CSV table of C-alpha atoms in Angstrom, one decimal:
chain,number,residue,atom,x,y,z
E,395,UNK,CA,-16.8,22.7,138.2
E,396,UNK,CA,-13.9,25.1,137.2
E,397,UNK,CA,-11.5,23.9,134.6
E,398,UNK,CA,-8.4,26.2,134.3
E,399,UNK,CA,-7.7,27.5,130.6
E,400,UNK,CA,-4.1,28.1,131.8
E,401,UNK,CA,-3.6,31.4,130.2
E,402,UNK,CA,-2.1,34.8,131.7
E,403,UNK,CA,-4.2,37.7,132.4
E,404,UNK,CA,-2.6,40.7,131.1
E,405,UNK,CA,-4.3,43.9,130.8
E,406,UNK,CA,-7.9,42.4,130.8
E,407,UNK,CA,-7.0,39.9,128.1
E,408,UNK,CA,-6.3,36.2,128.6
E,409,UNK,CA,-3.0,35.7,126.8
E,410,UNK,CA,-1.8,32.1,125.7
E,411,UNK,CA,1.8,31.3,126.2
E,412,UNK,CA,3.9,29.5,123.5
E,413,UNK,CA,4.9,26.6,125.9
E,414,UNK,CA,3.4,25.1,128.9
E,415,UNK,CA,3.9,23.4,132.2
E,416,UNK,CA,1.9,20.6,134.0
E,417,UNK,CA,0.4,21.4,137.3
E,418,UNK,CA,1.2,18.8,139.9
E,419,UNK,CA,-1.8,18.6,142.2
E,420,UNK,CA,-1.8,16.5,145.4
E,421,UNK,CA,-5.3,15.1,144.0
E,422,UNK,CA,-7.3,15.2,141.1
E,423,UNK,CA,-6.2,16.0,137.3
E,424,UNK,CA,-3.3,18.1,136.2
E,425,UNK,CA,-3.7,21.0,133.8
E,426,UNK,CA,-1.5,22.8,131.4
E,427,UNK,CA,-0.5,26.3,132.1
E,428,UNK,CA,1.3,29.0,129.9
E,429,UNK,CA,5.0,29.4,130.8
E,430,UNK,CA,5.7,33.2,131.2
E,431,UNK,CA,7.9,34.9,128.7
E,432,UNK,CA,9.8,38.2,128.9
E,433,UNK,CA,7.3,39.6,126.3
E,434,UNK,CA,4.5,39.0,128.8
E,435,UNK,CA,6.4,40.8,131.6
E,436,UNK,CA,7.0,43.7,129.1
E,437,UNK,CA,3.3,44.0,127.9
E,438,UNK,CA,1.8,43.5,131.6
E,439,UNK,CA,4.2,46.2,133.1
E,440,UNK,CA,3.7,48.5,130.3
E,441,UNK,CA,-0.2,48.2,130.7
E,442,UNK,CA,0.3,48.9,134.7
E,443,UNK,CA,2.3,52.0,133.9
E,444,UNK,CA,-0.5,53.2,131.6
E,445,UNK,CA,-2.8,52.4,134.2
E,446,UNK,CA,-1.2,54.2,136.9
E,447,UNK,CA,-1.8,57.7,135.2
E,448,UNK,CA,-5.6,57.2,136.2
E,449,UNK,CA,-5.4,54.6,139.0
E,450,UNK,CA,-2.9,56.6,141.1
E,451,UNK,CA,-5.2,59.4,141.2
E,452,UNK,CA,-8.4,57.7,142.0
E,453,UNK,CA,-10.1,58.6,145.2
E,454,UNK,CA,-9.8,56.7,148.4
E,455,UNK,CA,-13.6,55.9,147.9
E,456,UNK,CA,-13.1,54.5,144.5
E,457,UNK,CA,-10.2,52.2,145.7
E,458,UNK,CA,-12.1,51.2,148.7
E,459,UNK,CA,-15.0,50.2,146.4
E,460,UNK,CA,-12.6,48.2,144.3
E,461,UNK,CA,-11.2,46.4,147.2
E,462,UNK,CA,-14.6,45.5,148.3
E,463,UNK,CA,-15.7,44.2,144.9
E,464,UNK,CA,-12.6,42.0,144.6
E,465,UNK,CA,-13.7,40.6,148.0
E,466,UNK,CA,-17.4,40.0,146.6
E,467,UNK,CA,-16.2,38.3,143.4
E,468,UNK,CA,-13.8,35.9,145.4
E,469,UNK,CA,-16.8,35.0,147.5
E,470,UNK,CA,-18.9,34.5,144.5
E,471,UNK,CA,-16.4,31.8,143.5
E,472,UNK,CA,-15.9,30.3,146.9
E,473,UNK,CA,-16.5,26.7,146.3
E,474,UNK,CA,-14.7,26.5,143.1
E,475,UNK,CA,-11.6,27.9,144.7
E,476,UNK,CA,-11.8,25.8,147.8
E,477,UNK,CA,-12.3,22.6,145.2
E,478,UNK,CA,-9.2,23.4,143.2
E,479,UNK,CA,-7.2,24.8,146.0
E,480,UNK,CA,-7.3,21.6,147.8
E,481,UNK,CA,-6.5,19.7,144.7
E,482,UNK,CA,-3.5,21.6,143.9
E,483,UNK,CA,-2.0,22.0,147.5
E,484,UNK,CA,-3.3,19.1,149.5
E,485,UNK,CA,-4.4,21.4,152.2
E,486,UNK,CA,-7.9,20.5,153.9
E,487,UNK,CA,-11.1,22.3,152.9
E,488,UNK,CA,-11.3,24.0,156.3
E,489,UNK,CA,-7.8,25.5,155.7
E,490,UNK,CA,-8.8,27.0,152.3
E,491,UNK,CA,-12.4,28.1,153.7
E,492,UNK,CA,-10.5,29.9,156.4
E,493,UNK,CA,-7.7,31.4,154.2
E,494,UNK,CA,-10.2,32.7,151.9
E,495,UNK,CA,-11.9,34.4,154.5
E,496,UNK,CA,-8.6,36.0,155.7
E,497,UNK,CA,-8.1,37.1,152.1
E,498,UNK,CA,-11.5,38.8,151.7
E,499,UNK,CA,-11.3,40.1,155.1
E,500,UNK,CA,-7.9,42.0,154.5
E,501,UNK,CA,-9.3,43.4,151.2
E,502,UNK,CA,-12.3,44.9,153.3
E,503,UNK,CA,-10.0,45.8,156.3
E,504,UNK,CA,-7.7,47.7,153.9
E,505,UNK,CA,-10.7,49.3,152.1
E,506,UNK,CA,-12.2,50.7,155.4
E,507,UNK,CA,-8.6,51.8,156.5
E,508,UNK,CA,-8.0,54.0,153.5
E,509,UNK,CA,-11.4,55.9,153.7
E,510,UNK,CA,-10.4,56.9,157.3
E,511,UNK,CA,-7.1,58.6,155.7
E,512,UNK,CA,-4.8,58.5,158.5
E,513,UNK,CA,-2.3,56.5,156.4
E,514,UNK,CA,-1.6,59.4,154.2
E,515,UNK,CA,0.0,61.1,157.3
E,516,UNK,CA,-0.9,64.5,156.0
E,517,UNK,CA,0.9,67.5,157.4
E,518,UNK,CA,0.5,71.3,157.0
E,519,UNK,CA,3.0,74.2,157.9
E,520,UNK,CA,1.2,77.4,157.3
E,521,UNK,CA,3.1,80.2,155.5
E,522,UNK,CA,5.0,82.6,157.7
E,523,UNK,CA,5.5,85.6,155.3
E,524,UNK,CA,6.8,87.8,157.9
E,525,UNK,CA,9.2,85.4,159.8
E,526,UNK,CA,12.9,86.9,160.2
E,527,UNK,CA,15.4,86.6,159.3
E,528,UNK,CA,13.7,84.6,156.2
E,529,UNK,CA,9.9,84.0,155.5
E,530,UNK,CA,8.6,80.4,155.6
E,531,UNK,CA,6.7,79.1,152.5
E,532,UNK,CA,3.6,77.1,152.8
E,533,UNK,CA,4.5,73.5,153.0
E,534,UNK,CA,2.0,70.6,152.6
E,535,UNK,CA,3.1,66.8,152.7
E,536,UNK,CA,1.2,63.6,152.2
E,537,UNK,CA,2.1,60.1,151.0
E,538,UNK,CA,1.6,59.2,147.5
E,539,UNK,CA,1.8,55.7,145.5
E,540,UNK,CA,5.1,54.7,144.0
E,541,UNK,CA,3.8,53.3,140.8
E,542,UNK,CA,3.6,49.6,139.1
E,543,UNK,CA,4.5,46.9,141.9
E,544,UNK,CA,5.6,43.4,141.2
E,545,UNK,CA,4.1,40.7,143.5
E,546,UNK,CA,5.4,37.1,143.9
E,547,UNK,CA,2.8,34.4,144.9
E,548,UNK,CA,3.6,32.4,148.0
E,549,UNK,CA,3.7,28.5,147.9
E,550,UNK,CA,2.4,28.2,151.4
E,551,UNK,CA,-0.7,30.6,151.1
E,552,UNK,CA,-2.4,30.1,147.9
E,553,UNK,CA,-4.9,32.8,148.7
E,554,UNK,CA,-3.8,35.1,151.6
E,555,UNK,CA,-0.2,35.6,150.3
E,556,UNK,CA,-0.5,35.2,146.6
E,557,UNK,CA,-2.8,36.5,143.6
E,558,UNK,CA,-5.0,38.9,145.6
E,559,UNK,CA,-3.2,38.4,149.0
E,560,UNK,CA,-1.7,40.8,151.5
E,561,UNK,CA,0.9,42.4,148.9
E,562,UNK,CA,-1.8,42.7,146.2
E,563,UNK,CA,-4.3,44.2,148.6
E,564,UNK,CA,-1.8,46.7,150.1
E,565,UNK,CA,-0.5,47.9,146.8
E,566,UNK,CA,-3.9,48.4,145.2
E,567,UNK,CA,-5.0,50.2,148.3
E,568,UNK,CA,-2.1,52.5,148.0
E,569,UNK,CA,-3.2,53.3,144.2
E,570,UNK,CA,-0.4,51.2,142.6
E,571,UNK,CA,-1.1,48.7,139.8
E,572,UNK,CA,0.1,45.3,140.3
E,573,UNK,CA,1.8,42.5,138.3
E,574,UNK,CA,1.6,39.1,139.9
E,575,UNK,CA,4.0,36.4,139.1
E,576,UNK,CA,1.9,33.2,140.0
E,577,UNK,CA,3.6,30.3,141.9
E,578,UNK,CA,3.5,27.0,139.9
E,579,UNK,CA,2.4,25.0,143.2
E,580,UNK,CA,-1.2,26.4,142.7
E,581,UNK,CA,-1.6,28.0,139.2
E,582,UNK,CA,-5.3,27.0,138.6
E,583,UNK,CA,-6.2,28.8,142.1
E,584,UNK,CA,-4.3,31.9,140.9
E,585,UNK,CA,-6.3,31.5,137.7
E,586,UNK,CA,-9.6,31.7,139.5
E,587,UNK,CA,-8.7,34.4,141.8
E,588,UNK,CA,-7.4,36.7,138.7
E,589,UNK,CA,-11.1,36.0,137.0
E,590,UNK,CA,-12.5,37.4,140.4
E,591,UNK,CA,-10.1,40.4,140.1
E,592,UNK,CA,-11.0,40.9,136.4
E,593,UNK,CA,-14.5,40.9,137.1
E,594,UNK,CA,-14.1,43.6,139.8
E,595,UNK,CA,-12.2,45.7,137.3
E,596,UNK,CA,-15.0,45.6,135.0
E,597,UNK,CA,-17.8,46.3,137.6
E,598,UNK,CA,-15.7,49.3,138.8
E,599,UNK,CA,-14.8,50.6,135.5
E,600,UNK,CA,-10.8,50.5,136.5
E,601,UNK,CA,-8.3,50.7,133.9
E,602,UNK,CA,-7.5,46.9,132.9
E,603,UNK,CA,-3.8,47.2,133.3
E,604,UNK,CA,-4.2,47.7,137.1
E,605,UNK,CA,-3.9,44.0,137.5
E,606,UNK,CA,-2.1,41.4,135.4
E,607,UNK,CA,-1.1,37.5,136.3
E,608,UNK,CA,1.8,35.9,134.6
E,609,UNK,CA,2.0,32.2,135.4
E,610,UNK,CA,5.3,30.4,136.8
E,611,UNK,CA,7.2,27.8,135.1
E,612,UNK,CA,10.2,30.2,134.1
E,613,UNK,CA,12.7,31.8,136.7
E,614,UNK,CA,13.7,34.2,134.0
E,615,UNK,CA,10.2,35.7,134.2
E,616,UNK,CA,10.9,36.6,137.8
E,617,UNK,CA,14.2,38.3,137.1
E,618,UNK,CA,12.6,40.3,134.1
E,619,UNK,CA,10.0,41.5,136.4
E,620,UNK,CA,12.2,43.0,139.2
E,621,UNK,CA,14.4,44.4,136.8
E,622,UNK,CA,11.8,46.3,134.5
E,623,UNK,CA,12.5,49.9,134.8
E,624,UNK,CA,8.7,50.7,135.5
E,625,UNK,CA,8.4,48.5,138.5
E,626,UNK,CA,9.0,50.6,141.5
E,627,UNK,CA,8.8,48.1,144.3
E,628,UNK,CA,8.4,44.2,144.9
E,629,UNK,CA,6.4,42.2,147.3
E,630,UNK,CA,7.9,38.6,148.0
E,631,UNK,CA,7.2,35.8,150.3
E,632,UNK,CA,9.2,32.6,149.8
E,633,UNK,CA,12.6,31.1,150.5
E,634,UNK,CA,16.0,32.9,151.7
E,635,UNK,CA,17.7,31.7,148.8
E,636,UNK,CA,15.0,32.8,146.2
E,637,UNK,CA,14.3,36.1,147.9
E,638,UNK,CA,18.1,37.1,148.5
E,639,UNK,CA,18.7,36.5,144.6
E,640,UNK,CA,15.7,38.8,143.7
E,641,UNK,CA,16.8,41.4,146.3
E,642,UNK,CA,20.2,41.6,144.9
E,643,UNK,CA,18.9,42.1,141.3
E,644,UNK,CA,16.8,44.9,142.6
E,645,UNK,CA,19.6,46.5,144.4
E,646,UNK,CA,21.7,46.3,141.1
E,647,UNK,CA,19.3,48.0,138.9
E,648,UNK,CA,20.3,51.4,137.5
E,649,UNK,CA,17.5,52.6,139.6
E,650,UNK,CA,17.5,50.4,142.8
E,651,UNK,CA,14.1,49.7,144.3
E,652,UNK,CA,12.9,48.5,147.4
E,653,UNK,CA,12.4,44.8,147.7
E,654,UNK,CA,10.2,43.7,150.6
E,655,UNK,CA,10.9,40.0,151.0
E,656,UNK,CA,9.6,37.9,154.0
E,657,UNK,CA,12.0,35.1,154.0
E,658,UNK,CA,12.8,32.7,156.9
E,659,UNK,CA,12.5,32.5,160.5
E,660,UNK,CA,13.0,29.6,163.2
E,661,UNK,CA,10.7,31.6,165.6
E,662,UNK,CA,12.4,30.7,169.1
E,663,UNK,CA,10.4,30.2,172.1
E,664,UNK,CA,12.1,30.8,175.6
E,665,UNK,CA,10.3,28.9,178.2
E,666,UNK,CA,11.2,30.2,181.8
E,667,UNK,CA,11.6,28.3,184.9
E,668,UNK,CA,8.5,29.1,186.6
E,669,UNK,CA,6.3,28.4,183.6
E,670,UNK,CA,8.1,25.2,182.9
E,671,UNK,CA,7.6,23.8,186.3
E,672,UNK,CA,3.9,24.8,186.8
E,673,UNK,CA,2.8,24.1,183.2
E,674,UNK,CA,5.5,22.5,181.1
E,675,UNK,CA,3.3,19.7,179.8
E,676,UNK,CA,0.6,22.1,178.6
E,677,UNK,CA,3.3,24.2,176.9
E,678,UNK,CA,4.7,21.2,175.2
E,679,UNK,CA,1.3,19.9,174.0
E,680,UNK,CA,0.6,23.3,172.5
E,681,UNK,CA,4.3,23.7,171.0
E,682,UNK,CA,3.3,20.2,169.1
E,683,UNK,CA,0.1,21.5,168.0
E,684,UNK,CA,1.5,24.8,166.6
E,685,UNK,CA,4.7,22.8,165.0
E,686,UNK,CA,2.6,20.5,163.1
E,687,UNK,CA,-0.2,22.7,162.0
E,688,UNK,CA,-0.5,22.6,158.3
E,689,UNK,CA,2.3,20.2,158.2
E,690,UNK,CA,4.7,22.9,159.6
E,691,UNK,CA,4.4,25.1,156.5
E,692,UNK,CA,4.0,28.3,158.1
E,693,UNK,CA,6.7,31.3,158.2
E,694,UNK,CA,5.7,31.6,161.9
E,695,UNK,CA,6.1,28.1,162.7
E,696,UNK,CA,8.0,27.8,166.0
E,697,UNK,CA,10.9,25.5,165.1
E,698,UNK,CA,13.0,25.9,168.3
E,699,UNK,CA,12.2,25.6,172.3
E,700,UNK,CA,14.8,27.0,174.5
E,701,UNK,CA,14.6,25.8,178.2
E,702,UNK,CA,16.7,25.2,181.5
E,703,UNK,CA,18.3,21.7,181.5
E,704,UNK,CA,17.0,19.3,184.6
E,705,UNK,CA,14.2,17.2,185.3
E,706,UNK,CA,11.4,19.6,184.2
E,707,UNK,CA,13.0,19.9,180.8
E,708,UNK,CA,12.9,16.0,180.5
E,709,UNK,CA,9.4,16.2,181.5
E,710,UNK,CA,8.8,18.7,178.7
E,711,UNK,CA,10.6,16.8,176.1
E,712,UNK,CA,9.0,13.7,177.1
E,713,UNK,CA,5.4,15.2,176.8
E,714,UNK,CA,6.5,16.9,173.4
E,715,UNK,CA,7.6,13.7,171.9
E,716,UNK,CA,4.5,11.8,172.9
E,717,UNK,CA,2.3,14.4,171.5
E,718,UNK,CA,4.2,14.6,168.3
E,719,UNK,CA,4.3,10.9,168.0
E,720,UNK,CA,0.6,11.0,167.6
E,721,UNK,CA,0.5,13.2,164.6
E,722,UNK,CA,0.1,11.3,161.3
E,723,UNK,CA,2.0,12.3,158.2
E,724,UNK,CA,0.4,15.4,156.2
E,725,UNK,CA,0.5,16.3,152.6
E,726,UNK,CA,3.0,18.9,151.7
E,727,UNK,CA,2.5,21.7,149.2
E,728,UNK,CA,4.7,20.3,146.6
E,729,UNK,CA,7.2,17.3,146.2
E,730,UNK,CA,10.1,20.1,146.1
E,731,UNK,CA,9.3,21.3,149.6
E,732,UNK,CA,8.9,17.7,150.9
E,733,UNK,CA,12.1,17.0,149.4
E,734,UNK,CA,13.6,20.3,151.0
E,735,UNK,CA,12.2,19.2,154.3
E,736,UNK,CA,14.1,15.9,154.4
E,737,UNK,CA,17.4,17.5,153.5
E,738,UNK,CA,16.9,19.9,156.4
E,739,UNK,CA,16.2,16.8,158.6
E,740,UNK,CA,19.4,15.2,157.6
E,741,UNK,CA,21.2,18.3,158.1
E,742,UNK,CA,20.0,18.6,161.8
E,743,UNK,CA,20.4,14.9,162.3
E,744,UNK,CA,24.1,14.8,161.2
E,745,UNK,CA,25.1,17.6,163.6
E,746,UNK,CA,27.5,16.2,166.2
E,747,UNK,CA,25.8,16.8,169.7
E,748,UNK,CA,22.3,16.7,168.3
E,749,UNK,CA,20.3,13.7,169.7
E,750,UNK,CA,17.1,12.2,168.2
E,751,UNK,CA,14.0,12.1,170.2
E,752,UNK,CA,11.6,11.3,167.5
E,753,UNK,CA,12.5,10.0,163.8
E,754,UNK,CA,10.0,9.0,161.1
E,755,UNK,CA,9.5,8.4,157.6
E,756,UNK,CA,8.0,10.5,154.8
E,757,UNK,CA,7.3,9.7,151.2
E,758,UNK,CA,7.7,12.0,148.3
E,759,UNK,CA,5.0,14.3,149.2
E,760,UNK,CA,4.0,14.0,152.9
E,761,UNK,CA,5.8,15.1,156.0
E,762,UNK,CA,5.7,13.6,159.5
E,763,UNK,CA,7.2,15.3,162.7
E,764,UNK,CA,10.9,15.0,163.8
E,765,UNK,CA,12.1,16.0,167.3
E,766,UNK,CA,15.8,16.7,168.2
E,767,UNK,CA,17.6,18.0,171.3
E,768,UNK,CA,20.9,19.6,171.8
E,769,UNK,CA,22.8,21.7,174.4
E,770,UNK,CA,23.1,25.2,174.2
E,771,UNK,CA,26.8,25.1,173.6
E,772,UNK,CA,26.4,22.9,170.5
E,773,UNK,CA,23.6,25.4,169.2
E,774,UNK,CA,25.9,28.3,169.6
E,775,UNK,CA,28.8,26.5,167.7
E,776,UNK,CA,26.9,25.3,164.9
E,777,UNK,CA,25.3,28.3,162.7
E,778,UNK,CA,23.5,25.4,160.7
E,779,UNK,CA,21.1,24.7,163.4
E,780,UNK,CA,19.7,28.3,163.4
E,781,UNK,CA,18.5,27.7,159.8
E,782,UNK,CA,14.9,27.1,159.0
E,783,UNK,CA,13.7,23.8,158.2
E,784,UNK,CA,10.4,24.3,156.5
E,785,UNK,CA,8.2,21.6,158.0
E,786,UNK,CA,7.3,20.1,161.4
E,787,UNK,CA,10.6,19.7,162.8
E,788,UNK,CA,11.4,20.7,166.3
E,789,UNK,CA,14.6,21.3,168.2
E,790,UNK,CA,14.9,21.7,172.1
E,791,UNK,CA,17.9,23.4,173.3
E,792,UNK,CA,18.7,23.0,177.0
E,793,UNK,CA,20.7,25.5,178.7
E,794,UNK,CA,22.7,25.3,182.0
E,795,UNK,CA,21.7,28.9,183.2
E,796,UNK,CA,20.0,32.1,182.7
E,797,UNK,CA,23.2,33.5,181.4
E,798,UNK,CA,23.3,30.7,178.7
E,799,UNK,CA,19.7,31.4,177.6
E,800,UNK,CA,20.4,35.1,177.3
E,801,UNK,CA,23.7,34.1,175.2
E,802,UNK,CA,21.2,32.1,172.8
E,803,UNK,CA,18.9,35.2,172.6
E,804,UNK,CA,22.0,37.5,171.7
E,805,UNK,CA,23.1,34.7,169.1
E,806,UNK,CA,19.8,34.8,167.3
E,807,UNK,CA,19.5,35.9,163.6
E,808,UNK,CA,16.5,38.3,162.8
E,809,UNK,CA,13.2,36.7,163.4
E,810,UNK,CA,9.6,37.0,162.6
E,811,UNK,CA,8.7,36.3,166.0
E,812,UNK,CA,9.9,35.4,169.4
E,813,UNK,CA,8.0,33.9,172.2
E,814,UNK,CA,8.4,34.0,175.9
E,815,UNK,CA,6.4,31.7,178.2
E,816,UNK,CA,6.6,32.8,181.6
E,817,UNK,CA,4.9,33.2,185.0
E,818,UNK,CA,4.8,35.6,187.6
E,819,UNK,CA,8.1,34.3,189.2
E,820,UNK,CA,9.9,34.8,185.9
E,821,UNK,CA,9.5,38.4,185.5
E,822,UNK,CA,13.0,39.4,186.3
E,823,UNK,CA,14.6,37.1,183.6
E,824,UNK,CA,11.6,38.2,181.4
E,825,UNK,CA,12.8,41.8,181.8
E,826,UNK,CA,16.2,40.7,181.1
E,827,UNK,CA,15.2,38.8,177.8
E,828,UNK,CA,12.9,41.2,176.2
E,829,UNK,CA,15.1,44.0,175.4
E,830,UNK,CA,17.1,41.6,173.4
E,831,UNK,CA,14.5,39.7,171.6
E,832,UNK,CA,12.7,42.9,170.5
E,833,UNK,CA,15.8,43.6,168.7
E,834,UNK,CA,15.6,40.3,166.9
E,835,UNK,CA,12.0,40.0,165.8
E,836,UNK,CA,9.2,42.0,164.6
E,837,UNK,CA,6.6,40.4,166.9
E,838,UNK,CA,7.2,39.3,170.4
E,839,UNK,CA,4.4,37.4,172.3
E,840,UNK,CA,4.1,35.9,175.7
E,841,UNK,CA,2.4,32.6,176.4
E,842,UNK,CA,1.2,31.7,173.2
E,843,UNK,CA,2.3,30.4,169.8
E,844,UNK,CA,3.1,32.4,166.8
E,845,UNK,CA,1.2,30.3,164.2
E,846,UNK,CA,-1.7,32.7,163.3
E,847,UNK,CA,-1.0,36.2,162.4
E,848,UNK,CA,-3.9,38.8,162.9
E,849,UNK,CA,-4.7,41.1,160.3
E,850,UNK,CA,-5.0,44.6,162.2
E,851,UNK,CA,-3.3,48.1,162.5
E,852,UNK,CA,-0.8,47.1,164.9
E,853,UNK,CA,0.5,43.4,163.5
E,854,UNK,CA,3.9,43.5,162.4
E,855,UNK,CA,4.9,40.6,160.4
E,856,UNK,CA,8.5,41.3,159.5
E,857,UNK,CA,11.9,41.6,161.2
E,858,UNK,CA,15.5,42.0,160.8
E,859,UNK,CA,17.4,40.0,158.1
E,860,UNK,CA,17.0,37.2,157.3
E,861,UNK,CA,13.2,37.1,158.4
E,862,UNK,CA,12.8,40.0,156.0
E,863,UNK,CA,15.0,42.2,153.7
E,864,UNK,CA,13.3,45.6,155.3
E,865,UNK,CA,13.2,45.5,158.9
E,866,UNK,CA,11.0,48.7,158.9
E,867,UNK,CA,7.9,47.3,157.2
E,868,UNK,CA,5.4,44.5,157.7
E,869,UNK,CA,3.7,42.3,155.0
E,870,UNK,CA,0.5,41.9,157.1
E,871,UNK,CA,-1.9,44.4,158.6
E,872,UNK,CA,-2.6,47.9,157.4
E,873,UNK,CA,0.8,49.4,157.9
E,874,UNK,CA,1.8,47.1,155.0
E,875,UNK,CA,0.0,49.7,152.6
E,876,UNK,CA,3.0,52.3,153.8
E,877,UNK,CA,5.5,50.3,151.5
E,878,UNK,CA,4.1,51.2,148.6
E,879,UNK,CA,3.9,54.8,149.3
E,880,UNK,CA,6.5,57.7,149.4
E,881,UNK,CA,6.2,61.2,151.0
E,882,UNK,CA,6.0,64.1,148.7
E,883,UNK,CA,6.2,67.9,149.9
E,884,UNK,CA,4.2,70.6,148.0
E,885,UNK,CA,5.7,74.3,148.3
E,886,UNK,CA,3.5,77.0,147.7
E,887,UNK,CA,1.4,74.7,145.2
E,888,UNK,CA,-1.9,76.5,144.4
E,889,UNK,CA,-4.9,74.6,146.1
E,890,UNK,CA,-6.3,73.7,142.5
E,891,UNK,CA,-3.1,71.8,141.5
E,892,UNK,CA,-3.0,69.9,145.0
E,893,UNK,CA,-4.2,66.0,145.4
E,894,UNK,CA,-7.6,66.2,146.3
E,895,UNK,CA,-6.8,64.7,149.8
E,896,UNK,CA,-4.3,67.8,150.5
E,897,UNK,CA,-7.0,70.6,149.8
E,898,UNK,CA,-8.6,72.5,152.5
E,899,UNK,CA,-12.2,71.8,151.4
């Protein structure tokens, strides 16, 4: 049985804090954890800068071995991670086991990806000494790591988007040391994963400053971390309000740095006429399952369904209502998230022109589904209905025409995903909607549901603001490594001085 000691991990040492906060697990005992201090941030970041001198120049093979070692050490603690993760978050064991597999899988995927070397985007313009009117020097270019990176753990993914999750794995793959600010929703899970990273550091002989974990409990720690002059980039997954505040701090620094924030999205689905007629009930049932998966606590949760008004729409609504009615209340990650869900539900319900289809009751830590319907014009006239409600709340928007559906698409804010449900008879309308939707989202899908994000070379998990703060990046997949790199051009540099990956041999 794993019992947390509650300390920070800073440059290979477990460091106690002066004050503590108690964890608030869904089940099981509470534990005390050190509250982060600005002095802890300074120590961790300075150690990361010291580590960068060696880690930033490691070979791809060395970094790949390190990533594999982290995955091995996480798997060695599999049962203990699942046990404390389920206690802290209330997520079922199967979900934690699957998320652990995704976490180790992306570490291994990134390891294999950097071994291939394509991500370096190496280029070479040979010298042209006889070119007229001016000779051309020899030019070589490749991607180089930025330096120390700050990563903020996410509330809804205690493994895949937290301590050794996607942002950490991408930064380490790129050659950047990482300082993690742990999330107070699952500090024990963060601690045991940090133990796994430390074991890998020791096994591989890596500078211990390459990774530090500072526990939460103090918002000033996050501000100090993103404002530290040695931090060169930030990875964040969380709320729009919290992410925007940190983004503004990054932009206001004497040296502004990139803030890669994945914030919020309602992930609309457009259900076109032929598909609605032929398989509306199937789509409605699938939507209900996707909407309530994990108590709706996924950033890709499809909160809005847009369809043409009429008898088929009514059948869709009836089927979705019945399917959602059968879903029992589920434990949410924290009482704060459950409270925010109820606030969002009340906001939607209080909007004129919105009709309740399914209403339920929730306690301080559980969530049950809600379903509402409104007309297109009401949605278009009320920006509040376009805001994310983090939880299993669905909103059906009925449009009077294809033109009105297009108007809704054009009015969307930036999204992580947009979905088209269409059959062959819907091709013409799909051709009209797709050019609009691809400007709104990082991922556009057909005849599926966006919950479930593949870790692959092609995945884009990002989108125009407010889905993310950098529409040219992704926080999932191998392309995410590029966030923590920058291109450097080497002009007439002797081969002996070049990085190993740029040498002719």
